[in-house]
PDB file of C-alpha atoms and ligand atoms in Angstrom:
ATOM      1  CA  UNK E   1      21.216  -2.791 131.986  1.00 96.00           C
ATOM      2  CA  UNK E   2      22.252  -6.224 133.785  1.00 98.00           C
ATOM      3  CA  UNK E   3      19.236  -8.130 135.264  1.00 98.00           C
ATOM      4  CA  UNK E   4      20.872  -8.333 138.683  1.00 98.00           C
ATOM      5  CA  UNK E   5      21.095  -4.553 138.895  1.00 98.00           C
ATOM      6  CA  UNK E   6      17.560  -4.194 137.729  1.00 98.00           C
ATOM      7  CA  UNK E   7      16.354  -6.979 140.277  1.00 98.00           C
ATOM      8  CA  UNK E   8      18.164  -5.291 142.871  1.00 99.00           C
ATOM      9  CA  UNK E   9      17.129  -1.299 142.335  1.00 99.00           C
ATOM     10  CA  UNK E  10      13.152  -2.894 142.177  1.00 98.00           C
ATOM     11  CA  UNK E  11      13.417  -4.559 145.336  1.00 98.00           C
ATOM     12  CA  UNK E  12      14.874  -1.153 146.536  1.00 98.00           C
ATOM     13  CA  UNK E  13      12.049   1.172 145.016  1.00 98.00           C
ATOM     14  CA  UNK E  14       9.356  -1.525 146.373  1.00 98.00           C
ATOM     15  CA  UNK E  15      10.691  -0.929 149.429  1.00 99.00           C
ATOM     16  CA  UNK E  16      10.343   2.768 149.200  1.00 99.00           C
ATOM     17  CA  UNK E  17       6.588   2.813 147.835  1.00 98.00           C
ATOM     18  CA  UNK E  18       5.748   0.522 151.301  1.00 98.00           C
ATOM     19  CA  UNK E  19       6.958   3.336 153.149  1.00 98.00           C
ATOM     20  CA  UNK E  20       9.333   1.381 154.598  1.00 99.00           C
ATOM     21  CA  UNK E  21      12.348   3.986 153.859  1.00 98.00           C
ATOM     22  CA  UNK E  22      11.943   7.246 154.919  1.00 98.00           C
ATOM     23  CA  UNK E  23      15.332   9.563 154.343  1.00 98.00           C
ATOM     24  CA  UNK E  24      17.915   7.111 154.519  1.00 98.00           C
ATOM     25  CA  UNK E  25      16.840   4.639 156.374  1.00 98.00           C
ATOM     26  CA  UNK E  26      17.018   0.988 155.425  1.00 98.00           C
ATOM     27  CA  UNK E  27      19.815  -0.621 153.196  1.00 98.00           C
ATOM     28  CA  UNK E  28      20.271  -4.223 150.732  1.00 99.00           C
ATOM     29  CA  UNK E  29      22.905  -6.354 150.021  1.00 99.00           C
ATOM     30  CA  UNK E  30      23.012  -9.304 147.672  1.00 99.00           C
ATOM     31  CA  UNK E  31      25.486 -11.588 147.324  1.00 99.00           C
ATOM     32  CA  UNK E  32      26.480 -12.008 143.585  1.00 99.00           C
ATOM     33  CA  UNK E  33      26.332 -15.406 141.824  1.00 98.00           C
ATOM     34  CA  UNK E  34      29.466 -15.984 139.298  1.00 98.00           C
ATOM     35  CA  UNK E  35      27.403 -15.494 136.818  1.00 98.00           C
ATOM     36  CA  UNK E  36      26.206 -12.468 137.492  1.00 98.00           C
ATOM     37  CA  UNK E  37      29.518 -11.083 138.402  1.00 98.00           C
ATOM     38  CA  UNK E  38      30.645 -12.143 135.288  1.00 98.00           C
ATOM     39  CA  UNK E  39      27.600 -10.159 133.416  1.00 98.00           C
ATOM     40  CA  UNK E  40      29.062  -7.088 135.496  1.00 98.00           C
ATOM     41  CA  UNK E  41      32.408  -7.090 135.143  1.00 98.00           C
ATOM     42  CA  UNK E  42      32.624  -4.916 132.417  1.00 97.00           C
ATOM     43  CA  UNK E  43      31.288  -1.738 134.603  1.00 97.00           C
ATOM     44  CA  UNK E  44      34.322  -2.068 136.810  1.00 97.00           C
ATOM     45  CA  UNK E  45      36.141   0.694 136.268  1.00 90.00           C
ATOM     46  CA  UNK E  46      37.852   1.567 140.065  1.00 83.00           C
ATOM     47  CA  UNK E  47      39.171  -0.099 142.877  1.00 87.00           C
ATOM     48  CA  UNK E  48      38.597   2.049 146.026  1.00 96.00           C
ATOM     49  CA  UNK E  49      40.087   0.260 149.689  1.00 97.00           C
ATOM     50  CA  UNK E  50      38.047   0.779 152.547  1.00 97.00           C
ATOM     51  CA  UNK E  51      38.603  -1.573 156.061  1.00 97.00           C
ATOM     52  CA  UNK E  52      35.850  -3.438 157.855  1.00 97.00           C
ATOM     53  CA  UNK E  53      35.844  -3.505 161.459  1.00 95.00           C
ATOM     54  CA  UNK E  54      34.908  -7.399 161.386  1.00 94.00           C
ATOM     55  CA  UNK E  55      37.018 -10.077 160.241  1.00 96.00           C
ATOM     56  CA  UNK E  56      34.247 -11.477 157.247  1.00 98.00           C
ATOM     57  CA  UNK E  57      37.237 -14.104 156.381  1.00 98.00           C
ATOM     58  CA  UNK E  58      34.287 -16.640 155.470  1.00 98.00           C
ATOM     59  CA  UNK E  59      33.193 -14.493 152.945  1.00 98.00           C
ATOM     60  CA  UNK E  60      36.381 -13.430 151.323  1.00 98.00           C
ATOM     61  CA  UNK E  61      36.590 -13.168 147.391  1.00 98.00           C
ATOM     62  CA  UNK E  62      32.426 -12.677 147.084  1.00 98.00           C
ATOM     63  CA  UNK E  63      31.003 -10.044 145.165  1.00 98.00           C
ATOM     64  CA  UNK E  64      28.190  -7.680 147.013  1.00 99.00           C
ATOM     65  CA  UNK E  65      25.749  -5.073 145.546  1.00 99.00           C
ATOM     66  CA  UNK E  66      24.645  -2.834 148.576  1.00 99.00           C
ATOM     67  CA  UNK E  67      23.415   0.165 149.045  1.00 99.00           C
ATOM     68  CA  UNK E  68      25.107   3.590 150.143  1.00 98.00           C
ATOM     69  CA  UNK E  69      25.178   4.909 153.659  1.00 98.00           C
ATOM     70  CA  UNK E  70      23.109   8.365 153.955  1.00 98.00           C
ATOM     71  CA  UNK E  71      21.718   7.486 150.502  1.00 98.00           C
ATOM     72  CA  UNK E  72      18.221   7.328 150.046  1.00 98.00           C
ATOM     73  CA  UNK E  73      16.262   4.116 148.622  1.00 98.00           C
ATOM     74  CA  UNK E  74      13.973   6.452 146.618  1.00 98.00           C
ATOM     75  CA  UNK E  75      16.741   7.782 144.509  1.00 98.00           C
ATOM     76  CA  UNK E  76      18.060   4.401 143.924  1.00 98.00           C
ATOM     77  CA  UNK E  77      16.040   4.130 140.492  1.00 98.00           C
ATOM     78  CA  UNK E  78      17.488   7.594 139.207  1.00 98.00           C
ATOM     79  CA  UNK E  79      21.017   7.158 139.542  1.00 98.00           C
ATOM     80  CA  UNK E  80      21.739   3.724 140.465  1.00 98.00           C
ATOM     81  CA  UNK E  81      25.546   4.517 139.981  1.00 98.00           C
ATOM     82  CA  UNK E  82      25.288   7.293 143.092  1.00 98.00           C
ATOM     83  CA  UNK E  83      23.391   5.341 145.281  1.00 98.00           C
ATOM     84  CA  UNK E  84      24.458   1.582 145.037  1.00 98.00           C
ATOM     85  CA  UNK E  85      27.748  -0.276 144.270  1.00 98.00           C
ATOM     86  CA  UNK E  86      29.553  -3.226 143.644  1.00 98.00           C
ATOM     87  CA  UNK E  87      32.234  -4.637 146.595  1.00 98.00           C
ATOM     88  CA  UNK E  88      34.691  -7.465 146.539  1.00 98.00           C
ATOM     89  CA  UNK E  89      35.666  -8.603 149.899  1.00 98.00           C
ATOM     90  CA  UNK E  90      39.373  -8.856 150.340  1.00 98.00           C
ATOM     91  CA  UNK E  91      40.906 -12.560 150.426  1.00 98.00           C
ATOM     92  CA  UNK E  92      41.841 -11.575 154.150  1.00 97.00           C
ATOM     93  CA  UNK E  93      38.229 -10.951 154.904  1.00 98.00           C
ATOM     94  CA  UNK E  94      39.829  -7.402 156.717  1.00 97.00           C
ATOM     95  CA  UNK E  95      38.795  -5.142 153.957  1.00 98.00           C
ATOM     96  CA  UNK E  96      36.680  -4.872 150.713  1.00 98.00           C
ATOM     97  CA  UNK E  97      37.463  -2.754 147.343  1.00 98.00           C
ATOM     98  CA  UNK E  98      34.487  -0.953 145.519  1.00 98.00           C
ATOM     99  CA  UNK E  99      34.526  -2.180 141.788  1.00 98.00           C
ATOM    100  CA  UNK E 100      31.569   0.003 140.449  1.00 98.00           C
ATOM    101  CA  UNK E 101      29.297   2.464 141.745  1.00 98.00           C
ATOM    102  CA  UNK E 102      28.981   4.908 144.837  1.00 98.00           C
ATOM    103  CA  UNK E 103      30.022   7.387 142.833  1.00 97.00           C
ATOM    104  CA  UNK E 104      31.200  11.204 144.576  1.00 95.00           C
ATOM    105  CA  UNK E 105      32.727   9.521 147.749  1.00 95.00           C
ATOM    106  CA  UNK E 106      29.948   7.104 149.026  1.00 97.00           C
ATOM    107  CA  UNK E 107      30.727   4.444 151.146  1.00 98.00           C
ATOM    108  CA  UNK E 108      28.581   1.301 151.450  1.00 98.00           C
ATOM    109  CA  UNK E 109      25.650   1.077 153.796  1.00 98.00           C
ATOM    110  CA  UNK E 110      26.873   1.748 158.208  1.00 98.00           C
ATOM    111  CA  UNK E 111      25.231  -1.214 158.413  1.00 98.00           C
ATOM    112  CA  UNK E 112      27.319  -3.322 156.725  1.00 98.00           C
ATOM    113  CA  UNK E 113      28.855  -5.106 159.489  1.00 98.00           C
ATOM    114  CA  UNK E 114      25.479  -6.277 160.442  1.00 98.00           C
ATOM    115  CA  UNK E 115      24.408  -7.313 156.855  1.00 98.00           C
ATOM    116  CA  UNK E 116      27.783  -9.358 155.790  1.00 98.00           C
ATOM    117  CA  UNK E 117      27.912 -11.079 159.400  1.00 98.00           C
ATOM    118  CA  UNK E 118      24.396 -12.015 158.845  1.00 98.00           C
ATOM    119  CA  UNK E 119      24.902 -13.635 155.508  1.00 99.00           C
ATOM    120  CA  UNK E 120      27.828 -15.469 156.933  1.00 98.00           C
ATOM    121  CA  UNK E 121      25.061 -16.857 159.221  1.00 98.00           C
ATOM    122  CA  UNK E 122      22.536 -17.444 156.772  1.00 98.00           C
ATOM    123  CA  UNK E 123      24.981 -18.892 154.617  1.00 98.00           C
ATOM    124  CA  UNK E 124      26.159 -21.548 157.252  1.00 98.00           C
ATOM    125  CA  UNK E 125      22.348 -22.634 158.128  1.00 98.00           C
ATOM    126  CA  UNK E 126      20.854 -22.895 154.243  1.00 98.00           C
ATOM    127  CA  UNK E 127      23.809 -24.750 152.782  1.00 98.00           C
ATOM    128  CA  UNK E 128      24.434 -21.477 151.000  1.00 98.00           C
ATOM    129  CA  UNK E 129      21.107 -20.907 149.402  1.00 98.00           C
ATOM    130  CA  UNK E 130      21.217 -17.138 151.042  1.00 99.00           C
ATOM    131  CA  UNK E 131      22.101 -14.306 148.696  1.00 99.00           C
ATOM    132  CA  UNK E 132      19.778 -11.690 150.252  1.00 99.00           C
ATOM    133  CA  UNK E 133      20.255  -9.877 153.619  1.00 99.00           C
ATOM    134  CA  UNK E 134      17.385  -6.840 153.630  1.00 99.00           C
ATOM    135  CA  UNK E 135      16.784  -3.792 156.210  1.00 99.00           C
ATOM    136  CA  UNK E 136      13.930  -1.874 156.559  1.00 99.00           C
ATOM    137  CA  UNK E 137      11.899   0.500 158.868  1.00 99.00           C
ATOM    138  CA  UNK E 138       7.748  -0.416 158.437  1.00 99.00           C
ATOM    139  CA  UNK E 139       6.174   1.346 160.887  1.00 99.00           C
ATOM    140  CA  UNK E 140       3.804  -1.675 162.289  1.00 99.00           C
ATOM    141  CA  UNK E 141       6.269  -4.113 163.023  1.00 99.00           C
ATOM    142  CA  UNK E 142       8.406  -0.979 165.096  1.00 99.00           C
ATOM    143  CA  UNK E 143       5.339   0.132 166.758  1.00 98.00           C
ATOM    144  CA  UNK E 144       4.786  -3.640 168.021  1.00 98.00           C
ATOM    145  CA  UNK E 145       8.033  -3.948 169.670  1.00 99.00           C
ATOM    146  CA  UNK E 146       6.811  -1.041 171.576  1.00 98.00           C
ATOM    147  CA  UNK E 147       3.517  -3.423 173.152  1.00 98.00           C
ATOM    148  CA  UNK E 148       6.045  -6.617 174.556  1.00 98.00           C
ATOM    149  CA  UNK E 149       8.852  -7.554 175.690  1.00 98.00           C
ATOM    150  CA  UNK E 150      11.711  -8.675 173.477  1.00 98.00           C
ATOM    151  CA  UNK E 151      11.255 -11.991 173.617  1.00 98.00           C
ATOM    152  CA  UNK E 152      11.276 -13.898 170.073  1.00 99.00           C
ATOM    153  CA  UNK E 153       8.234 -16.276 171.624  1.00 98.00           C
ATOM    154  CA  UNK E 154       6.144 -13.462 172.371  1.00 98.00           C
ATOM    155  CA  UNK E 155       6.550 -11.780 168.974  1.00 99.00           C
ATOM    156  CA  UNK E 156       6.220 -14.962 167.161  1.00 99.00           C
ATOM    157  CA  UNK E 157       2.817 -16.245 168.430  1.00 98.00           C
ATOM    158  CA  UNK E 158       1.466 -12.508 168.071  1.00 99.00           C
ATOM    159  CA  UNK E 159       2.314 -12.700 164.335  1.00 99.00           C
ATOM    160  CA  UNK E 160       1.438 -16.380 163.805  1.00 99.00           C
ATOM    161  CA  UNK E 161      -1.678 -15.557 165.094  1.00 98.00           C
ATOM    162  CA  UNK E 162      -2.542 -12.372 163.235  1.00 98.00           C
ATOM    163  CA  UNK E 163      -2.669 -13.853 159.802  1.00 98.00           C
ATOM    164  CA  UNK E 164      -3.077 -17.504 158.762  1.00 98.00           C
ATOM    165  CA  UNK E 165       0.187 -17.603 156.151  1.00 97.00           C
ATOM    166  CA  UNK E 166       2.305 -16.094 158.607  1.00 98.00           C
ATOM    167  CA  UNK E 167       3.378 -20.109 160.097  1.00 98.00           C
ATOM    168  CA  UNK E 168       3.781 -21.153 156.719  1.00 98.00           C
ATOM    169  CA  UNK E 169       5.807 -18.375 155.362  1.00 98.00           C
ATOM    170  CA  UNK E 170       8.053 -18.398 158.903  1.00 98.00           C
ATOM    171  CA  UNK E 171       7.411 -21.217 160.577  1.00 98.00           C
ATOM    172  CA  UNK E 172      11.066 -20.914 162.709  1.00 98.00           C
ATOM    173  CA  UNK E 173       9.241 -17.792 163.804  1.00 98.00           C
ATOM    174  CA  UNK E 174      11.080 -14.073 164.387  1.00 99.00           C
ATOM    175  CA  UNK E 175      13.366 -13.521 166.166  1.00 99.00           C
ATOM    176  CA  UNK E 176      13.773  -9.570 168.567  1.00 99.00           C
ATOM    177  CA  UNK E 177      16.810  -7.844 169.421  1.00 98.00           C
ATOM    178  CA  UNK E 178      16.353  -5.446 172.386  1.00 98.00           C
ATOM    179  CA  UNK E 179      17.830  -1.110 171.639  1.00 98.00           C
ATOM    180  CA  UNK E 180      21.144  -1.620 170.714  1.00 98.00           C
ATOM    181  CA  UNK E 181      22.988   1.727 169.105  1.00 98.00           C
ATOM    182  CA  UNK E 182      22.822   0.544 165.110  1.00 98.00           C
ATOM    183  CA  UNK E 183      25.430   0.883 162.975  1.00 96.00           C
ATOM    184  CA  UNK E 184      28.212  -0.868 164.743  1.00 93.00           C
ATOM    185  CA  UNK E 185      29.988  -4.354 165.420  1.00 97.00           C
ATOM    186  CA  UNK E 186      27.971  -5.030 168.358  1.00 98.00           C
ATOM    187  CA  UNK E 187      24.713  -5.217 167.064  1.00 98.00           C
ATOM    188  CA  UNK E 188      26.243  -7.250 164.276  1.00 98.00           C
ATOM    189  CA  UNK E 189      27.356  -9.689 166.762  1.00 98.00           C
ATOM    190  CA  UNK E 190      23.813  -9.722 168.477  1.00 98.00           C
ATOM    191  CA  UNK E 191      21.968 -10.129 165.178  1.00 98.00           C
ATOM    192  CA  UNK E 192      23.874 -12.600 163.205  1.00 98.00           C
ATOM    193  CA  UNK E 193      23.674 -14.983 166.376  1.00 98.00           C
ATOM    194  CA  UNK E 194      19.562 -14.263 166.655  1.00 98.00           C
ATOM    195  CA  UNK E 195      19.532 -15.095 162.377  1.00 98.00           C
ATOM    196  CA  UNK E 196      20.873 -18.204 162.512  1.00 98.00           C
ATOM    197  CA  UNK E 197      17.717 -19.350 164.099  1.00 98.00           C
ATOM    198  CA  UNK E 198      15.214 -17.072 162.756  1.00 98.00           C
ATOM    199  CA  UNK E 199      15.165 -15.934 158.807  1.00 99.00           C
ATOM    200  CA  UNK E 200      14.218 -11.873 160.167  1.00 99.00           C
ATOM    201  CA  UNK E 201      14.880 -10.361 163.321  1.00 99.00           C
ATOM    202  CA  UNK E 202      13.179  -6.941 164.838  1.00 99.00           C
ATOM    203  CA  UNK E 203      15.163  -4.603 166.101  1.00 99.00           C
ATOM    204  CA  UNK E 204      13.281  -2.992 168.853  1.00 98.00           C
ATOM    205  CA  UNK E 205      11.929   0.646 168.168  1.00 98.00           C
ATOM    206  CA  UNK E 206      13.928   0.992 164.916  1.00 98.00           C
ATOM    207  CA  UNK E 207      13.232  -1.641 162.330  1.00 98.00           C
ATOM    208  CA  UNK E 208      13.717  -6.102 160.909  1.00 99.00           C
ATOM    209  CA  UNK E 209      15.919  -7.226 159.094  1.00 98.00           C
ATOM    210  CA  UNK E 210      15.275 -10.167 156.650  1.00 99.00           C
ATOM    211  CA  UNK E 211      16.834 -12.927 154.519  1.00 99.00           C
ATOM    212  CA  UNK E 212      16.332 -15.066 151.948  1.00 98.00           C
ATOM    213  CA  UNK E 213      17.492 -16.465 149.017  1.00 98.00           C
ATOM    214  CA  UNK E 214      16.194 -14.444 146.411  1.00 98.00           C
ATOM    215  CA  UNK E 215      14.910 -10.437 146.097  1.00 98.00           C
ATOM    216  CA  UNK E 216      11.080 -11.922 145.804  1.00 98.00           C
ATOM    217  CA  UNK E 217      11.868 -14.698 149.153  1.00 98.00           C
ATOM    218  CA  UNK E 218      12.787 -11.348 151.381  1.00 99.00           C
ATOM    219  CA  UNK E 219      10.807  -9.042 150.417  1.00 99.00           C
ATOM    220  CA  UNK E 220       8.091 -10.768 151.043  1.00 98.00           C
ATOM    221  CA  UNK E 221       8.895 -11.880 154.009  1.00 99.00           C
ATOM    222  CA  UNK E 222       9.489  -9.100 155.702  1.00 99.00           C
ATOM    223  CA  UNK E 223       6.222  -7.409 153.458  1.00 99.00           C
ATOM    224  CA  UNK E 224       4.240 -10.743 155.580  1.00 99.00           C
ATOM    225  CA  UNK E 225       5.543  -9.672 158.857  1.00 99.00           C
ATOM    226  CA  UNK E 226       4.475  -6.255 158.704  1.00 99.00           C
ATOM    227  CA  UNK E 227       1.615  -6.857 157.400  1.00 98.00           C
ATOM    228  CA  UNK E 228       0.638  -9.239 160.441  1.00 99.00           C
ATOM    229  CA  UNK E 229       2.085  -6.192 162.673  1.00 99.00           C
ATOM    230  CA  UNK E 230      -0.365  -4.522 161.122  1.00 99.00           C
ATOM    231  CA  UNK E 231      -3.112  -6.946 161.639  1.00 98.00           C
ATOM    232  CA  UNK E 232      -2.676  -7.357 165.323  1.00 98.00           C
ATOM    233  CA  UNK E 233      -2.228  -3.602 166.076  1.00 98.00           C
ATOM    234  CA  UNK E 234      -5.585  -3.068 164.010  1.00 98.00           C
ATOM    235  CA  UNK E 235      -7.426  -6.162 166.041  1.00 98.00           C
ATOM    236  CA  UNK E 236      -6.030  -5.050 169.438  1.00 98.00           C
ATOM    237  CA  UNK E 237      -7.138  -1.373 168.859  1.00 98.00           C
ATOM    238  CA  UNK E 238     -10.625  -2.736 168.057  1.00 98.00           C
ATOM    239  CA  UNK E 239     -10.515  -5.342 171.306  1.00 98.00           C
ATOM    240  CA  UNK E 240      -9.494  -8.918 170.449  1.00 98.00           C
ATOM    241  CA  UNK E 241     -11.921 -11.360 171.772  1.00 98.00           C
ATOM    242  CA  UNK E 242     -10.413 -14.239 169.700  1.00 98.00           C
ATOM    243  CA  UNK E 243      -7.579 -16.157 167.775  1.00 98.00           C
ATOM    244  CA  UNK E 244      -5.564 -18.490 166.022  1.00 98.00           C
ATOM    245  CA  UNK E 245      -5.457 -21.640 168.304  1.00 98.00           C
ATOM    246  CA  UNK E 246      -1.941 -23.583 169.105  1.00 98.00           C
ATOM    247  CA  UNK E 247      -3.723 -26.502 167.611  1.00 98.00           C
ATOM    248  CA  UNK E 248      -4.835 -24.638 164.378  1.00 98.00           C
ATOM    249  CA  UNK E 249      -1.316 -23.646 163.857  1.00 98.00           C
ATOM    250  CA  UNK E 250       0.114 -27.191 164.332  1.00 98.00           C
ATOM    251  CA  UNK E 251      -2.880 -28.324 161.532  1.00 98.00           C
ATOM    252  CA  UNK E 252      -1.843 -25.895 159.244  1.00 98.00           C
ATOM    253  CA  UNK E 253       1.889 -26.721 159.515  1.00 98.00           C
ATOM    254  CA  UNK E 254       1.179 -30.289 158.806  1.00 98.00           C
ATOM    255  CA  UNK E 255      -1.151 -29.045 155.662  1.00 98.00           C
ATOM    256  CA  UNK E 256       1.483 -27.247 154.191  1.00 98.00           C
ATOM    257  CA  UNK E 257       4.538 -29.547 155.141  1.00 98.00           C
ATOM    258  CA  UNK E 258       6.332 -27.157 157.211  1.00 98.00           C
ATOM    259  CA  UNK E 259       8.531 -27.536 160.806  1.00 98.00           C
ATOM    260  CA  UNK E 260       6.518 -25.088 163.075  1.00 98.00           C
ATOM    261  CA  UNK E 261       8.884 -24.135 166.323  1.00 98.00           C
ATOM    262  CA  UNK E 262       6.948 -26.340 168.410  1.00 98.00           C
ATOM    263  CA  UNK E 263       9.230 -24.432 171.660  1.00 98.00           C
ATOM    264  CA  UNK E 264       7.015 -21.358 170.772  1.00 98.00           C
ATOM    265  CA  UNK E 265       3.590 -23.090 170.603  1.00 98.00           C
ATOM    266  CA  UNK E 266       1.802 -24.519 173.942  1.00 96.00           C
TER     267      UNK E 266
HETATM  268  P1  LIG J   1      22.717   3.933 155.943  1.00 92.53           P
HETATM  269  O1  LIG J   1      22.271   5.021 155.451  1.00 92.53           O
HETATM  270  O2  LIG J   1      23.982   4.236 156.501  1.00 92.53           O
HETATM  271  O3  LIG J   1      22.438   2.510 155.426  1.00 92.53           O
HETATM  272  O4  LIG J   1      21.691   3.225 157.579  1.00 92.53           O
HETATM  273  C1  LIG J   1      20.488   3.698 157.264  1.00 92.53           C
HETATM  274  C2  LIG J   1      20.212   2.695 158.390  1.00 92.53           C
HETATM  275  O5  LIG J   1      18.758   2.324 158.358  1.00 92.53           O
HETATM  276  C3  LIG J   1      20.352   2.670 159.617  1.00 92.53           C
HETATM  277  O6  LIG J   1      20.359   1.916 160.432  1.00 92.53           O
HETATM  278 ZN1  LIG J   2      17.365   1.562 160.268  1.00 92.53          ZN
END
């Protein structure tokens, strides 16, 4: 199998093994590099056209691998051609063709508008380096969203204070969007606005969107955030009597050569 598909499938199943993908929960899109498209071209055997509710002309002609709507991450390695697919965005950015996979009438994830708008936002702020957008339903970060106001400063400080590596992994902080109906254009617009500033955005009472250059980087980002949320909830349950200070966060950022978001420090 093509390496890009192998790597994509591994990430889907890794997320399932973490417990982040109950039933059809979560979805993954990957913007293919030209050489990966060529590598997969022999697979392209169909052309089903679909409309998009949002204008993604900034992605015209781009190829994406997407999980299928209603498909289970758990089943991706067993039958990739039924559970994931490759699409090409139309030249006018108002629809796409399904070129491979998503067999038996499957469609790409219902969160495709959020994924594509997040890709556009992250491509712009990373000079084109971002290729991966990942949505998961990890239990701890979702639980944490019930304990705070939907405020990126509050959330980011909690996460930075809950595990020393956090400020190095996401010095910009993590965004949070208050509850909205998933699967539509409105949540796509709001999420893509936040993901310009933060590499990951929590959906309150739902889950998280993470972005990155590679599968490893994106999975690692969500993994780090989720682990920090788990530590925070455990420490909160046991009773927090002290934490990492703002001064220590500044020293850490300096030592690792990252620009920590000063707006979130006192
Ligand atoms: P899909 O099955 O359409 O990908 O939706 C799952 C999900 O997590 C919605 O937010
Ligand atoms: Zn979801």
